[in-house]
Short mmCIF file of C-alpha atoms and ligand atoms in Angstrom, two decimals:
data_model
loop_
_atom_site.label_atom_id
_atom_site.label_comp_id
_atom_site.label_asym_id
_atom_site.label_seq_id
_atom_site.Cartn_x
_atom_site.Cartn_y
_atom_site.Cartn_z
CA MET A 95 -0.09 0.10 0.06
CA MET A 96 1.25 3.30 -1.03
CA LEU A 97 0.10 5.56 1.55
CA LYS A 98 2.25 7.81 3.20
CA ASP A 99 1.75 7.21 7.14
CA ASP A 100 3.55 10.68 7.76
CA LYS A 101 0.95 12.43 6.04
CA ILE A 102 -2.24 11.40 8.39
CA LYS A 103 -1.51 13.55 11.24
CA ILE A 104 -2.68 11.94 14.43
CA GLY A 105 -3.35 14.04 17.55
CA ARG A 106 -2.66 13.23 21.10
CA ASN A 107 -6.61 13.01 21.66
CA ASP A 108 -7.49 11.38 18.50
CA PRO A 109 -8.69 7.97 17.88
CA CYS A 110 -5.90 5.45 18.29
CA PRO A 111 -5.15 4.54 14.41
CA CYS A 112 -4.84 0.76 15.68
CA GLY A 113 -8.66 1.14 15.96
CA SER A 114 -8.78 0.19 19.54
CA GLY A 115 -11.32 3.26 20.15
CA LYS A 116 -9.08 4.61 22.80
CA LYS A 117 -7.45 7.84 22.38
CA TYR A 118 -4.23 7.93 20.97
CA LYS A 119 -2.45 8.99 23.88
CA ARG A 120 -3.81 6.15 25.89
CA CYS A 121 -3.04 3.51 23.42
CA CYS A 122 -0.26 3.42 20.99
CA LEU A 123 1.44 6.81 21.06
CA ASN A 124 3.96 5.78 23.47
CA ALA A 125 3.46 1.92 23.28
CA LYS A 126 6.70 -0.09 22.84
CA ASN A 127 4.98 -2.43 20.32
CA PRO A 128 2.13 -0.17 18.64
CA LYS A 129 -0.44 -2.05 16.74
CA PRO A 130 -0.78 -1.81 13.12
CA VAL A 131 -2.71 0.95 11.73
CA ASN A 132 -6.41 -0.20 10.90
CA LEU A 133 -7.38 2.39 8.40
CA GLU A 134 -11.06 1.41 8.29
CA LYS A 135 -11.55 1.86 11.87
CA LEU A 136 -9.39 4.93 11.66
CA TYR A 137 -11.25 6.47 8.93
CA SER A 138 -14.79 5.34 10.47
CA GLN A 139 -14.02 7.22 13.75
CA LYS A 140 -11.87 10.27 12.62
CA TYR A 141 -13.90 11.22 9.53
CA ASP A 142 -17.03 9.09 9.78
CA ILE A 143 -16.00 7.93 6.02
CA ARG A 144 -16.90 4.17 5.54
CA LEU A 145 -14.21 2.50 3.07
CA LYS A 146 -15.73 0.14 0.81
CA HIS A 147 -14.94 -3.76 0.25
CA SER A 148 -14.74 -5.60 -2.66
CA LYS A 149 -18.34 -6.83 -2.55
CA ASP A 150 -19.54 -3.21 -2.02
CA ILE A 151 -17.15 -1.97 -4.89
CA GLU A 152 -19.16 -4.72 -7.19
CA GLY A 153 -22.27 -3.63 -6.09
CA ILE A 154 -21.61 0.27 -6.83
CA ARG A 155 -19.69 -0.67 -10.20
CA ALA A 156 -23.12 -2.38 -11.40
CA ALA A 157 -25.13 0.48 -10.09
CA GLY A 158 -22.60 2.62 -12.26
CA GLU A 159 -23.09 0.66 -15.29
CA LEU A 160 -26.61 1.46 -15.36
CA VAL A 161 -25.91 5.24 -14.52
CA ILE A 162 -23.72 5.27 -17.71
CA GLU A 163 -26.33 3.40 -19.71
CA THR A 164 -28.81 6.07 -18.39
CA LEU A 165 -26.53 8.99 -19.41
CA ASP A 166 -25.95 7.26 -22.95
CA LEU A 167 -29.96 6.97 -23.53
CA MET A 168 -30.16 10.91 -22.46
CA GLU A 169 -27.63 11.49 -25.25
CA ASP A 170 -29.91 9.63 -27.86
CA ASN A 171 -32.68 11.79 -26.94
CA ILE A 172 -31.32 15.21 -26.19
CA LYS A 173 -32.57 17.31 -29.34
CA VAL A 174 -34.12 20.68 -30.37
CA GLY A 175 -37.47 20.60 -29.29
CA VAL A 176 -37.66 17.62 -26.42
CA THR A 177 -38.60 18.75 -23.08
CA THR A 178 -36.76 18.14 -19.68
CA ASP A 179 -39.91 16.35 -18.59
CA VAL A 180 -39.68 13.78 -21.28
CA LEU A 181 -35.92 13.23 -20.71
CA ASN A 182 -37.08 12.45 -16.97
CA THR A 183 -39.89 9.81 -18.02
CA ILE A 184 -37.07 8.25 -20.10
CA ALA A 185 -34.61 8.05 -17.62
CA HIS A 186 -37.03 7.04 -14.64
CA GLU A 187 -38.76 4.15 -16.78
CA PHE A 188 -35.26 2.93 -17.80
CA ALA A 189 -34.29 2.79 -14.09
CA ILE A 190 -37.54 0.89 -13.25
CA LYS A 191 -37.13 -1.61 -15.99
CA HIS A 192 -33.77 -2.70 -14.91
CA ASN A 193 -34.86 -2.73 -10.92
CA ALA A 194 -33.16 0.37 -9.97
CA ILE A 195 -34.46 3.14 -8.12
CA PRO A 196 -33.79 6.82 -9.30
CA ALA A 197 -32.29 8.57 -6.25
CA PRO A 198 -33.33 12.06 -6.68
CA LEU A 199 -37.20 11.25 -6.77
CA ASN A 200 -38.39 12.26 -3.41
CA TYR A 201 -34.86 12.95 -2.08
CA ARG A 202 -35.22 15.97 0.78
CA GLY A 203 -38.51 16.87 -1.29
CA PHE A 204 -36.86 16.67 -4.76
CA PRO A 205 -39.55 16.39 -7.00
CA LYS A 206 -38.46 14.23 -10.31
CA SER A 207 -36.14 11.53 -10.90
CA ILE A 208 -32.94 13.23 -12.66
CA CYS A 209 -31.50 17.13 -12.42
CA THR A 210 -31.68 18.73 -15.90
CA SER A 211 -29.43 22.05 -15.44
CA ILE A 212 -29.88 24.23 -18.55
CA ASN A 213 -27.25 26.90 -19.54
CA GLU A 214 -26.94 29.47 -16.72
CA VAL A 215 -28.38 26.59 -14.30
CA ILE A 216 -25.23 25.51 -12.25
CA CYS A 217 -27.02 22.27 -10.71
CA HIS A 218 -30.33 20.68 -9.36
CA GLY A 219 -32.73 21.83 -12.28
CA ILE A 220 -36.14 20.37 -11.74
CA PRO A 221 -37.06 18.62 -15.39
CA GLU A 222 -40.17 20.76 -16.69
CA ASN A 223 -42.41 21.12 -19.79
CA ARG A 224 -39.56 23.10 -21.22
CA ALA A 225 -38.48 22.45 -24.82
CA LEU A 226 -34.67 22.00 -25.57
CA ALA A 227 -33.61 25.10 -27.76
CA ASP A 228 -30.87 25.07 -30.44
CA GLY A 229 -27.64 26.05 -29.00
CA ASP A 230 -28.72 25.23 -25.18
CA ILE A 231 -26.50 23.29 -23.08
CA ILE A 232 -27.72 20.68 -20.60
CA ASN A 233 -26.30 18.80 -17.74
CA VAL A 234 -28.09 15.71 -16.95
CA ASP A 235 -27.24 14.28 -13.46
CA ILE A 236 -28.20 10.65 -12.76
CA THR A 237 -28.02 8.82 -9.76
CA LEU A 238 -29.33 5.43 -9.25
CA ILE A 239 -29.93 2.74 -6.25
CA TYR A 240 -29.49 -0.61 -7.50
CA ASN A 241 -29.17 -3.66 -4.85
CA GLY A 242 -29.05 -0.82 -2.33
CA TYR A 243 -25.63 0.38 -3.77
CA TYR A 244 -25.60 4.44 -5.12
CA ALA A 245 -23.69 5.77 -8.31
CA ASP A 246 -23.80 9.23 -9.07
CA ALA A 247 -22.65 10.56 -12.22
CA SER A 248 -23.55 13.47 -14.66
CA LYS A 249 -22.65 14.83 -18.13
CA THR A 250 -23.15 18.24 -19.85
CA TYR A 251 -24.60 17.97 -23.62
CA PHE A 252 -25.09 20.34 -26.27
CA VAL A 253 -28.53 20.84 -28.26
CA GLY A 254 -28.07 21.61 -31.88
CA THR A 255 -25.29 23.67 -32.88
CA PRO A 256 -22.98 25.22 -29.71
CA ASP A 257 -21.85 28.87 -29.90
CA ALA A 258 -17.88 29.83 -28.96
CA ASP A 259 -19.46 30.47 -25.34
CA ALA A 260 -20.82 26.89 -24.90
CA LYS A 261 -17.90 25.20 -26.57
CA LYS A 262 -15.37 26.88 -24.23
CA ILE A 263 -17.31 26.22 -20.96
CA VAL A 264 -18.02 22.58 -21.77
CA SER A 265 -14.55 21.90 -22.71
CA VAL A 266 -13.30 23.57 -19.37
CA ALA A 267 -15.69 21.40 -17.05
CA ALA A 268 -14.50 18.41 -18.81
CA GLN A 269 -10.94 19.12 -18.64
CA SER A 270 -11.30 20.14 -14.98
CA LEU A 271 -12.71 16.73 -14.03
CA LYS A 272 -9.81 15.16 -16.05
CA ALA A 273 -7.22 16.98 -14.23
CA ALA A 274 -8.87 16.21 -10.67
CA MET A 275 -8.20 12.39 -11.85
CA THR A 276 -4.48 13.11 -12.00
CA MET A 277 -4.73 13.61 -8.50
CA LEU A 278 -6.57 10.39 -7.35
CA VAL A 279 -3.80 8.47 -5.83
CA PRO A 280 -3.35 7.11 -2.47
CA GLY A 281 -1.29 9.42 -0.36
CA ASN A 282 -2.53 12.20 -2.31
CA THR A 283 -5.15 14.39 -0.14
CA ILE A 284 -8.92 16.05 -0.94
CA GLY A 285 -6.87 19.33 -1.24
CA ASP A 286 -5.20 18.16 -3.89
CA ILE A 287 -8.05 17.56 -6.04
CA GLY A 288 -9.63 20.65 -5.54
CA TRP A 289 -6.14 22.15 -6.30
CA ALA A 290 -5.89 20.77 -9.51
CA ILE A 291 -9.50 21.64 -10.49
CA GLN A 292 -8.89 25.48 -9.36
CA LYS A 293 -5.78 25.71 -11.15
CA TYR A 294 -6.69 24.40 -14.35
CA ALA A 295 -10.29 26.45 -14.34
CA GLU A 296 -8.91 29.51 -13.39
CA ASN A 297 -6.18 29.53 -15.60
CA GLU A 298 -8.52 29.19 -18.36
CA LYS A 299 -10.45 32.20 -16.94
CA CYS A 300 -13.24 30.52 -15.83
CA SER A 301 -14.31 30.15 -12.09
CA VAL A 302 -15.20 27.27 -9.64
CA VAL A 303 -18.38 27.18 -7.85
CA ARG A 304 -17.83 26.81 -4.04
CA GLU A 305 -21.35 26.07 -2.48
CA PHE A 306 -21.65 22.34 -3.76
CA VAL A 307 -18.99 19.71 -3.45
CA GLY A 308 -18.24 16.17 -4.37
CA HIS A 309 -19.18 13.65 -1.71
CA GLY A 310 -18.61 10.26 -0.46
CA VAL A 311 -21.26 7.86 -2.09
CA GLY A 312 -22.28 4.12 -2.08
CA PHE A 313 -23.91 3.16 0.78
CA ASP A 314 -26.08 6.55 0.87
CA PHE A 315 -26.59 9.38 -1.47
CA HIS A 316 -24.24 11.79 0.13
CA GLU A 317 -21.50 10.57 2.65
CA PRO A 318 -18.60 12.18 4.11
CA PRO A 319 -16.14 13.43 3.15
CA HIS A 320 -16.75 16.65 1.27
CA VAL A 321 -14.69 17.13 -1.86
CA PRO A 322 -14.39 20.60 -2.54
CA HIS A 323 -13.56 21.55 -6.38
CA TYR A 324 -11.07 24.18 -4.88
CA GLY A 325 -8.03 24.14 -2.49
CA LYS A 326 -4.44 23.77 -1.53
CA LYS A 327 -2.05 21.29 -2.34
CA GLY A 328 -1.71 19.09 0.72
CA ASP A 329 -4.74 20.01 2.66
CA GLY A 330 -7.40 17.69 4.18
CA ILE A 331 -8.05 14.16 4.30
CA VAL A 332 -5.48 11.63 2.95
CA LEU A 333 -6.66 9.59 0.02
CA VAL A 334 -6.46 5.64 0.98
CA PRO A 335 -7.74 2.53 -0.82
CA GLY A 336 -11.19 1.61 -0.61
CA MET A 337 -12.88 5.49 -0.71
CA VAL A 338 -15.72 5.98 -2.94
CA PHE A 339 -16.48 9.46 -3.85
CA THR A 340 -17.70 11.80 -6.64
CA VAL A 341 -15.65 14.57 -8.13
CA GLU A 342 -18.12 17.05 -9.99
CA PRO A 343 -17.01 20.42 -10.54
CA MET A 344 -19.44 23.11 -11.73
CA ILE A 345 -17.49 25.52 -14.02
CA ASN A 346 -19.03 28.98 -14.80
CA LEU A 347 -17.86 30.93 -17.54
CA GLY A 348 -18.49 34.36 -15.38
CA LYS A 349 -18.11 34.56 -11.74
CA ALA A 350 -18.60 32.23 -9.25
CA ASP A 351 -21.80 33.47 -7.34
CA LEU A 352 -24.77 31.69 -7.52
CA PHE A 353 -28.34 32.06 -6.19
CA VAL A 354 -31.01 29.63 -5.83
CA ALA A 355 -34.44 30.02 -7.35
CA GLY A 356 -37.83 30.14 -5.62
CA ASP A 357 -38.26 26.56 -5.96
CA ASN A 358 -35.34 26.19 -3.29
CA TRP A 359 -33.52 23.60 -5.85
CA THR A 360 -32.30 25.53 -9.11
CA ALA A 361 -28.96 26.79 -8.58
CA ILE A 362 -28.51 29.88 -11.15
CA THR A 363 -25.38 31.93 -12.07
CA HIS A 364 -25.73 35.41 -10.40
CA ASP A 365 -24.37 37.04 -13.72
CA ARG A 366 -26.54 34.31 -15.74
CA LYS A 367 -23.50 33.17 -17.72
CA LEU A 368 -22.70 29.72 -18.96
CA SER A 369 -22.21 26.97 -16.21
CA ALA A 370 -21.29 23.26 -16.98
CA GLN A 371 -20.45 20.35 -15.00
CA PHE A 372 -19.06 16.71 -15.47
CA GLU A 373 -19.50 14.06 -12.55
CA GLN A 374 -18.12 10.81 -11.86
CA THR A 375 -18.13 8.23 -9.32
CA PHE A 376 -14.46 7.13 -8.34
CA LEU A 377 -12.78 4.37 -6.05
CA ILE A 378 -9.39 5.02 -4.72
CA THR A 379 -7.47 1.75 -5.29
CA GLU A 380 -4.07 0.29 -4.29
CA ASP A 381 -1.99 2.08 -6.81
CA GLY A 382 -4.45 4.79 -8.29
CA PHE A 383 -8.26 5.00 -8.86
CA GLU A 384 -11.07 3.27 -10.78
CA SER A 385 -13.94 5.17 -12.28
CA LEU A 386 -17.06 3.29 -11.16
CA THR A 387 -19.03 5.36 -13.96
CA PRO A 388 -16.56 5.53 -16.46
CA PHE A 389 -16.75 7.73 -19.83
CA ASP A 390 -14.28 9.54 -22.09
CA LEU A 391 -13.67 12.98 -21.36
N1 MF3 B 288 -26.76 14.12 -8.29
C1 MF3 B 288 -26.63 15.09 -7.28
C2 MF3 B 288 -25.07 15.07 -6.97
O1 MF3 B 288 -24.35 15.18 -7.92
C3 MF3 B 288 -27.62 15.51 -6.04
C4 MF3 B 288 -29.05 15.85 -6.78
S1 MF3 B 288 -29.76 15.93 -5.17
C5 MF3 B 288 -31.26 16.02 -5.91
O2 MF3 B 288 -24.99 15.09 -5.67
F1 MF3 B 288 -32.22 16.13 -4.97
F2 MF3 B 288 -31.53 17.03 -6.76
F3 MF3 B 288 -31.45 15.17 -6.80
CO1 CO B 289 -22.97 13.80 -6.59
CO1 CO B 290 -24.74 13.65 -9.13
#
């Protein structure tokens, strides 16, 4: 295992890394024969992060395959004139047909099965009776529960012919996720992920949304940790094998500021300029990562 142990800072009063449940100072800190680190217990006690075992990973991967099939189905159906309600129905029926549950439906009162976020909508757009127009960009975010396991991914698509702004923001959002992927190695930190995204996106004169973050996923829709899409190199929790979380940078063409509409869900850029997003569910492995919702960027 590639873990750089010295990067996990353990305070005297923290839970002991051996997993005894005692304080470090009362357990292995000064022990002659400190017990080996139990990452699973340490991450659970210190961060409330549940590391995933191979059976869990298989379950999340299977959910992820259905998520990707749904996104492919969305791509086939996104055309000028199609309403987001129709996309919602297609995705919902696909899920049910495959014994999966669309996680957004009734989640904290969310009324639909997918999120559809058009143009200046950053995320959490609610499907409605609105037809897609030529030149729109639309993010479709799919989360499915399959055999009790959650997988979460999204893509931003062009409707008809994109203009230069649309091409620019969709490209920068996709490449931001790609930049994040270079950081997904055990021993790196959550801060390294945000740092890589922020550095790339801001260098392209775009901005990174602060209010919404990636998240642990698998046993539940949103688990610890938070995965901000900005940050400092070396900050935050050290990545270890068995962690499963999303990275889902929301990148704005203008400023990062947003507001939430009266429906209490739809997040919109304050300056009404375009926003785009790509999301995948990642597993940290012994020597890098695996996407459990893979698609090309
Ligand atoms: N899928 C979104 C995410 O990436 C969450 C949507 S919450 C909902 O975390 F209620 F709007 F569906
Ligand atoms: Co997510
Ligand atoms: Co999502």
